[in-house]
Coordinates of C-alpha atoms in Angstrom, one line a residue:
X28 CA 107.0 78.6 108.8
X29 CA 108.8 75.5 109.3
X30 CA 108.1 72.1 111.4
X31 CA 110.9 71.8 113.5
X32 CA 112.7 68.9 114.5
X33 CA 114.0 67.2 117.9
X34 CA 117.5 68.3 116.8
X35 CA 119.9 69.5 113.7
X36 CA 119.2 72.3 112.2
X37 CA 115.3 73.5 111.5
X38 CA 113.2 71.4 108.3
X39 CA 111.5 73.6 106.4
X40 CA 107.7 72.5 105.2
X41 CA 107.7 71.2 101.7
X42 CA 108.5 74.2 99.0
X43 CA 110.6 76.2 101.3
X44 CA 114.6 76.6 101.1
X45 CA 116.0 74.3 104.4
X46 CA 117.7 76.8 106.9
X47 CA 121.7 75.5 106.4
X48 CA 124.3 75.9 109.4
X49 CA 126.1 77.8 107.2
X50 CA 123.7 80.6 107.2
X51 CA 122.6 80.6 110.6
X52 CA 126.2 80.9 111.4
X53 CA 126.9 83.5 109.5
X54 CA 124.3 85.6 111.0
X55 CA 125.3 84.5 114.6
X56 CA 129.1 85.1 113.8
X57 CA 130.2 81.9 115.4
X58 CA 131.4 78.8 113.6
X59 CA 129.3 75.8 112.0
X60 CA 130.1 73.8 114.8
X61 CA 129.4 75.8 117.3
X62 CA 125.4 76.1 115.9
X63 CA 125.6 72.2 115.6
X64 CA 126.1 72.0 119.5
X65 CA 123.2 74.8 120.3
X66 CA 120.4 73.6 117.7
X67 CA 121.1 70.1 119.3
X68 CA 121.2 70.8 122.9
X69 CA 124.6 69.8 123.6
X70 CA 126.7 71.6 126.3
X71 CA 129.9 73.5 126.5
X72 CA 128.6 76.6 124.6
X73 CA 127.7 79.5 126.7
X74 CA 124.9 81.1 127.6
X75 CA 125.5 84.2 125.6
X76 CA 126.7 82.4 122.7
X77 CA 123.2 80.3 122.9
X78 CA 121.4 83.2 122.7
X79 CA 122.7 84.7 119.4
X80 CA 122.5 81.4 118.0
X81 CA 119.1 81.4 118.7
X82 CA 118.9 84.9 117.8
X83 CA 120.1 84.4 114.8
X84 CA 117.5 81.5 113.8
X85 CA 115.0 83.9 114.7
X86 CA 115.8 86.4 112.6
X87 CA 116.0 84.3 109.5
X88 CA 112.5 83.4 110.0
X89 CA 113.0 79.7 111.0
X90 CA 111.1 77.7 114.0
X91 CA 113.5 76.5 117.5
X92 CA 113.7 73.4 117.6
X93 CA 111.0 71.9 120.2
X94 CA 113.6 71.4 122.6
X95 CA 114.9 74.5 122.4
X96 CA 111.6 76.7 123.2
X97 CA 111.7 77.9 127.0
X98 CA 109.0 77.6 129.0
X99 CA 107.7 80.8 130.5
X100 CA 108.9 81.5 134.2
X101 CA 105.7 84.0 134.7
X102 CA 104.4 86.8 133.0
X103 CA 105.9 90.9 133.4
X104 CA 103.6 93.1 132.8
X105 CA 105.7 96.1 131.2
X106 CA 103.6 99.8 131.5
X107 CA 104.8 102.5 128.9
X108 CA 102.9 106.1 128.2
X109 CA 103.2 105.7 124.4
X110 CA 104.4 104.4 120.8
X111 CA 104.6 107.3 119.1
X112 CA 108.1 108.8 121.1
X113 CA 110.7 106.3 119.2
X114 CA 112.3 105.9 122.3
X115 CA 109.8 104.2 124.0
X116 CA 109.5 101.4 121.4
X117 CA 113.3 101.3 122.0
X118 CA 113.1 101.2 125.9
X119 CA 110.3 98.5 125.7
X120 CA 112.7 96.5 123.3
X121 CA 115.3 96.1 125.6
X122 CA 113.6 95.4 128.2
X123 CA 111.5 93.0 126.7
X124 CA 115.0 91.2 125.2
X125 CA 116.5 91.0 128.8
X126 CA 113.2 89.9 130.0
X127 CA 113.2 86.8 127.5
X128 CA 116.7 86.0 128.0
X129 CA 115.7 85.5 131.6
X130 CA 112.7 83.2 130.9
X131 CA 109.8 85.5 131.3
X132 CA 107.5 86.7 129.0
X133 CA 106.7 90.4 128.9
X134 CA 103.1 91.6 128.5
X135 CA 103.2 95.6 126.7
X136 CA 100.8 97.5 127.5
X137 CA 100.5 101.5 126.1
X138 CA 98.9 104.3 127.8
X139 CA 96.8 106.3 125.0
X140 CA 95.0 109.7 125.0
X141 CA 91.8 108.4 126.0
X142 CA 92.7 104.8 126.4
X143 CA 93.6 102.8 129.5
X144 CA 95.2 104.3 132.1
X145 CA 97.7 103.0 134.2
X146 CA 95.5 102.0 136.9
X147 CA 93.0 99.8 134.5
X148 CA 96.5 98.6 133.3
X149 CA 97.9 97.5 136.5
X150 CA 94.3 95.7 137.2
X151 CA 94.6 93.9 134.0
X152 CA 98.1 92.9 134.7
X153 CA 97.3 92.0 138.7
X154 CA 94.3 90.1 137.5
X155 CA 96.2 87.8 135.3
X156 CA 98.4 86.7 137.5
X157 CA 101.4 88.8 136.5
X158 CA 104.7 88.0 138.7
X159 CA 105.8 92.1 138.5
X160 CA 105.6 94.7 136.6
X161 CA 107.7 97.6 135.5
X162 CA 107.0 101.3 134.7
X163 CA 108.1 103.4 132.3
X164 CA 107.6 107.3 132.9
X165 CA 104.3 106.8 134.5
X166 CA 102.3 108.5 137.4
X167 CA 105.0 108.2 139.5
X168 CA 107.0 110.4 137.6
X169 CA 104.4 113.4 138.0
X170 CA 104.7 115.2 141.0
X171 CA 101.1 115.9 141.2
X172 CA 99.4 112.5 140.9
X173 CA 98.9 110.5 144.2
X174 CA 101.9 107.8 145.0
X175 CA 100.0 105.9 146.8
X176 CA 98.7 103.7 144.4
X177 CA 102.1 101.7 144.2
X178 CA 102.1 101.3 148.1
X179 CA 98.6 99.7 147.4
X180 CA 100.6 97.4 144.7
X181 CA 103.0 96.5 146.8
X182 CA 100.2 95.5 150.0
X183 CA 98.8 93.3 147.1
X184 CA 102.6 91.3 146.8
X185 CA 103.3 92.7 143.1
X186 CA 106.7 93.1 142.5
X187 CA 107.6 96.4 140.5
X188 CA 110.6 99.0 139.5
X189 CA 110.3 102.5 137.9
X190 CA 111.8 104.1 135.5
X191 CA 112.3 107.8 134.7
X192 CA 111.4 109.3 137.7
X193 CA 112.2 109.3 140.6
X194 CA 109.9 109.9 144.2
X195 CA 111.3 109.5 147.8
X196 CA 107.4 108.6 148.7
X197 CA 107.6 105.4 146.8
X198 CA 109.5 102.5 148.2
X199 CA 110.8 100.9 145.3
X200 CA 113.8 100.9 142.9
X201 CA 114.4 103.1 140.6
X202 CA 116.1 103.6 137.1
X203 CA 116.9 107.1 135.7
X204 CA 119.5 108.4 133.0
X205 CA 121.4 111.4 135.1
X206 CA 119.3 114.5 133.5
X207 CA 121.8 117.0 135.6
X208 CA 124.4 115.9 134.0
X209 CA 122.8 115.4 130.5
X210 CA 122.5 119.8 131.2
X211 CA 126.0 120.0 130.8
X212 CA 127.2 117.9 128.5
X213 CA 124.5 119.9 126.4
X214 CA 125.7 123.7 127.5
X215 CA 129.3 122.6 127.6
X216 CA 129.5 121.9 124.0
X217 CA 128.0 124.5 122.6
X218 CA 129.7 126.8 124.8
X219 CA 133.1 125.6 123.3
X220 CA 131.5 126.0 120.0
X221 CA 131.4 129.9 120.5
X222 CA 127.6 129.8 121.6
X223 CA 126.3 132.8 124.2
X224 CA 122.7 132.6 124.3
X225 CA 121.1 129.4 125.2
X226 CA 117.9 128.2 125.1
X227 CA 116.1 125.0 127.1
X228 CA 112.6 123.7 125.2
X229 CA 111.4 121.0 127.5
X230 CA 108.1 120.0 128.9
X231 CA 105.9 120.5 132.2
X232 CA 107.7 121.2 135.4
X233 CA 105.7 118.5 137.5
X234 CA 107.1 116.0 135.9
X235 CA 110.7 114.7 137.9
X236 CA 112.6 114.3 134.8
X237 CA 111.9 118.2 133.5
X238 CA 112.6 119.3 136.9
X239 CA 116.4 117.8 136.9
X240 CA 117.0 119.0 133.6
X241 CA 115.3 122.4 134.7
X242 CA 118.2 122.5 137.6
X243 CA 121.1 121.3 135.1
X244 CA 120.6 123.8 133.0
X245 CA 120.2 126.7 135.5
X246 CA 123.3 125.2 136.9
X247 CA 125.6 125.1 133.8
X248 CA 124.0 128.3 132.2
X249 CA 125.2 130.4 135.7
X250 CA 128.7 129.1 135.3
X251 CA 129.2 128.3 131.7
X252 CA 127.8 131.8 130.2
X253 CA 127.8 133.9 133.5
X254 CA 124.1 134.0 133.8
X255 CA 121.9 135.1 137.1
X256 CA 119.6 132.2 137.9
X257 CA 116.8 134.5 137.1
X258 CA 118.7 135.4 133.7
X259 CA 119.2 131.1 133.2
X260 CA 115.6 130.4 133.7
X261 CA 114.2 133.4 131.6
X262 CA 115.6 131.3 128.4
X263 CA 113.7 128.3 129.3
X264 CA 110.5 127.7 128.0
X265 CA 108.3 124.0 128.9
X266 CA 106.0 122.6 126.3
X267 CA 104.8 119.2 125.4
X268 CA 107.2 116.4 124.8
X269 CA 106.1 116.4 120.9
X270 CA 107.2 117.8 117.5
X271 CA 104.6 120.9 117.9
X272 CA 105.6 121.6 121.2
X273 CA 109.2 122.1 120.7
X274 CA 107.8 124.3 117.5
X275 CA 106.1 126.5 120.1
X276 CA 108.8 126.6 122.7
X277 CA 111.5 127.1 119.8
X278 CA 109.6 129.6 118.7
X279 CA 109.6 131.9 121.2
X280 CA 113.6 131.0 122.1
X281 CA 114.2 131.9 118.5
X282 CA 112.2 135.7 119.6
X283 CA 114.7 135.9 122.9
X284 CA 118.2 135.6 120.0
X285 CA 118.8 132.4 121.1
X286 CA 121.6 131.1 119.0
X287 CA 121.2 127.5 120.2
X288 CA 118.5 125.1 121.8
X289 CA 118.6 122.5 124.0
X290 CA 115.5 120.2 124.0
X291 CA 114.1 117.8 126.3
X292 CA 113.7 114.9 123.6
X293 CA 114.0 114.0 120.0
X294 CA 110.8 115.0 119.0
X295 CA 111.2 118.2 120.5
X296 CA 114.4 119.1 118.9
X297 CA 112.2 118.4 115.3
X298 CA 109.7 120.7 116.1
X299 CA 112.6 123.5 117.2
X300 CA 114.5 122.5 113.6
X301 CA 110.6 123.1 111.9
X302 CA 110.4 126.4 113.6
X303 CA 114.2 127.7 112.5
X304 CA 113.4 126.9 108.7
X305 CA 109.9 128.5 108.8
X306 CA 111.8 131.9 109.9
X307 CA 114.7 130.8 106.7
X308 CA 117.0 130.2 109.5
X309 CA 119.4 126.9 108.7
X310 CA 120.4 124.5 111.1
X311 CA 123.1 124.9 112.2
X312 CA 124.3 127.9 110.0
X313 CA 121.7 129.7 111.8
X314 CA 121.2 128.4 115.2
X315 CA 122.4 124.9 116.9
X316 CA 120.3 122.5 118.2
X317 CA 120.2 119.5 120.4
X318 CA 117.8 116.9 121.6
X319 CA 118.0 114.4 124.0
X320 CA 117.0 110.4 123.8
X321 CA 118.9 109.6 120.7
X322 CA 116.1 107.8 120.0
X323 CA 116.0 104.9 116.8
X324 CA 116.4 107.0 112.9
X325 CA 117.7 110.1 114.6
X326 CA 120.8 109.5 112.7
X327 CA 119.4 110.0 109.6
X328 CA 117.5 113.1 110.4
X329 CA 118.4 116.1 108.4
X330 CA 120.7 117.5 109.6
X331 CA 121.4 114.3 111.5
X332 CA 120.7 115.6 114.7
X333 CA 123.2 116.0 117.7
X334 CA 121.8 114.9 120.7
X335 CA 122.0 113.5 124.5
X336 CA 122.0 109.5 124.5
X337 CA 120.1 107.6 126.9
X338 CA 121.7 104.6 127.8
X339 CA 118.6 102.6 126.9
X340 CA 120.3 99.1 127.2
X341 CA 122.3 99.4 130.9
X342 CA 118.7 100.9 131.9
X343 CA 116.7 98.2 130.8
X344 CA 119.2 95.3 131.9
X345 CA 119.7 97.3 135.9
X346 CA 115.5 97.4 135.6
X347 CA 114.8 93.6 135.0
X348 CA 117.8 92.5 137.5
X349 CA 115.8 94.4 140.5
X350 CA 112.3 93.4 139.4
X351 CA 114.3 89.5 139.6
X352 CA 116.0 89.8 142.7
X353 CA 112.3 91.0 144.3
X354 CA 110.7 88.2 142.3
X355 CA 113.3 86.0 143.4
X356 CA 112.1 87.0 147.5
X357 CA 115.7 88.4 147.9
X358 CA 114.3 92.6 148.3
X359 CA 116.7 94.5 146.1
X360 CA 118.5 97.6 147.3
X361 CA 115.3 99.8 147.3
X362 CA 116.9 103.1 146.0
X363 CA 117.8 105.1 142.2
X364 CA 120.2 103.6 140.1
X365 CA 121.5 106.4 137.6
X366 CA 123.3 106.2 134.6
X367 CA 125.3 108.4 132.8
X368 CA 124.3 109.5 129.7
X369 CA 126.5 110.3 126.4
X370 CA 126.6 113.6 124.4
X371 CA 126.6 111.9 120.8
X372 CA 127.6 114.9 118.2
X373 CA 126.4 114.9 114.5
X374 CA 125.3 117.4 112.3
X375 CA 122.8 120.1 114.0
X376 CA 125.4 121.9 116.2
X377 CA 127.6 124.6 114.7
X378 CA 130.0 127.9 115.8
X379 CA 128.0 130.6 116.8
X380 CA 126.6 132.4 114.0
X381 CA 128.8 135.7 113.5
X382 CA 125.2 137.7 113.4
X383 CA 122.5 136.8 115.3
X384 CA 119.1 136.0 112.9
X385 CA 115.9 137.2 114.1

């Protein structure tokens, strides 16, 4: 789009409007002279302060500068189940941002129904001379598949860290959002909203993620609504992580006079909203509901859609700062980091219905 130049701000080729420091600092939020110092290469700005400059170039479509562009320290080969769950797009982003930032480039590479799986990927990835790799939500996050395969990485002197899901049989770190916890904050709310009955649609119980939330639940249900553990677990019901599967799981919570659902992600909590209105139930006149991701345009769901946050950014950011410190020959601490995530509350949770629709 524009040939750049060996300092000042970026020339446009012939026809195009020239990118002024005016407008580049206006989108970085930093003065004139400030952008001056950056696009030329001159010190005293920080590092942070770089980067939005740079940013900020980026995003208004104009060339770095040649002196500007980092070389590549290695490649990261960055493993994710899918695209179509908006929060893996969002996870992969902020990964990929702190990845940059750092001087890597990140290779994505997407699991698909009948695609590559995460073996072939991690070939691909080992055969071209990646310098780690991280994993989002993969094998080693199901129970049932065989963890070996990342002891056989690490025999081959691939650095990698996991995230979402954690196994004592892989030695490795690990990132996870604390899914116990998310439980609560869930059951806690709607119990002070007047809520009795609750309902868990989440997905398969192999999976490490499920089971936590599985345990959070049971846990808060006992205490919160003076359940049985048998009573807790007889209003949870796993499906796929997808928009039809929480339809089916809602469903049959809906059948049980649940008055409000918790769901194991976003997409979930759409298909439980789908099933309420095919019944002429409203959310949340009818029955509450909450998901769990806040995942990109959940905001502007309808109702915008209460949910569990997962804090996508301090994930990302712990992930790449233990793939670096193995990369960098200094073993990180080799154990889960957890963060806490936030109960963000918008429009899909209500009082308890004073009647209980069927």
């Amino acid at each position: 789009m524009t040939v750049p130049s060996q300092g000042g701000p970026p020339q446009p080729v012939p026809g195009q409007v020239p990118a002024r420091l005016a407008d580049i600092a206006a989108q970085a939020g930093v003065s004139e002279a400030t952008v001056s110092r950056v696009l030329n290469g001159k010190a005293g700005v920080s590092g942070s302060t770089r980067q939005t400059v740079l940013a900020a170039l980026d995003v208004l479509g104009y060339d770095r500068p040649v002196k500007l562009r980092q070389r590549s320290a290695g490649l990261i080969g960055l493993i994710i189940p899918e695209l179509t769950n908006p929060i893996f797009p969002a996870l992969a982003q902020a990964i990929e941002q702190v990845l940059t930032r750092r001087g890597y480039t990140p290779v994505l590479c997407t699991q698909t129904p009948g695609g590559s799986t995460e073996d072939e990927l991690v070939e691909l990835l080992v055969d071209r001379g990646v310098t780690g790799i991280v994993f989002v939500s993969g094998l080693h996050a199901d129970t049932s598949a065989d963890h070996e395969r990342y002891a056989r990485l690490a025999g081959r002197g691939v650095p990698f860290v996991l995230i979402d899901g954690y196994s004592e049989r892989i030695d490795a770190s690990f990132v996870s959002p604390d899914d116990r916890a998310a439980m609560w904050m869930a059951l806690r709310h709607l119990a002070e909203l007047g809520h009795e009955k609750v309902g868990l649609a989440v997905g398969p119980t192999r999976f490490v993620p499920v089971a936590r939330k599985l345990d959070g639940f049971t846990e808060a249900a006992q205490e919160l609504f003076d359940l049985t553990e048998e009573g807790a677990r007889d209003l949870v019901q796993h499906s796929l992580f997808t928009v039809e599967g929480g339809h089916a799981a809602g469903a049959r919570l809906l059948d049980k006079g649940c008055t409000a659902i918790v769901c194991g992600s976003d997409l979930m909590a759409f298909g439980v909203i789908r099933a309420a209105r095919q019944r002429g139930l409203s959310v949340p006149g009818d029955v509450s509901v909450v998901g769990f991701d806040d995942s990109p345009l959940i905001a502007f769901a309808d109702p915008p859609l209460t949910t569990i946050r997962k804090p996508v950014e301090a994930m990302g950011q712990a992930a790449v700062n233990a793939l670096l410190e193995e990369i960098s020959g200094t073993p990180a601490h080799r154990a889960e980091f957890v963060f806490q995530p936030e109960l963000v509350v918008r429009g899909s949770t209500g009082a308890r219905p004073a009647v209980v629709a069927r």
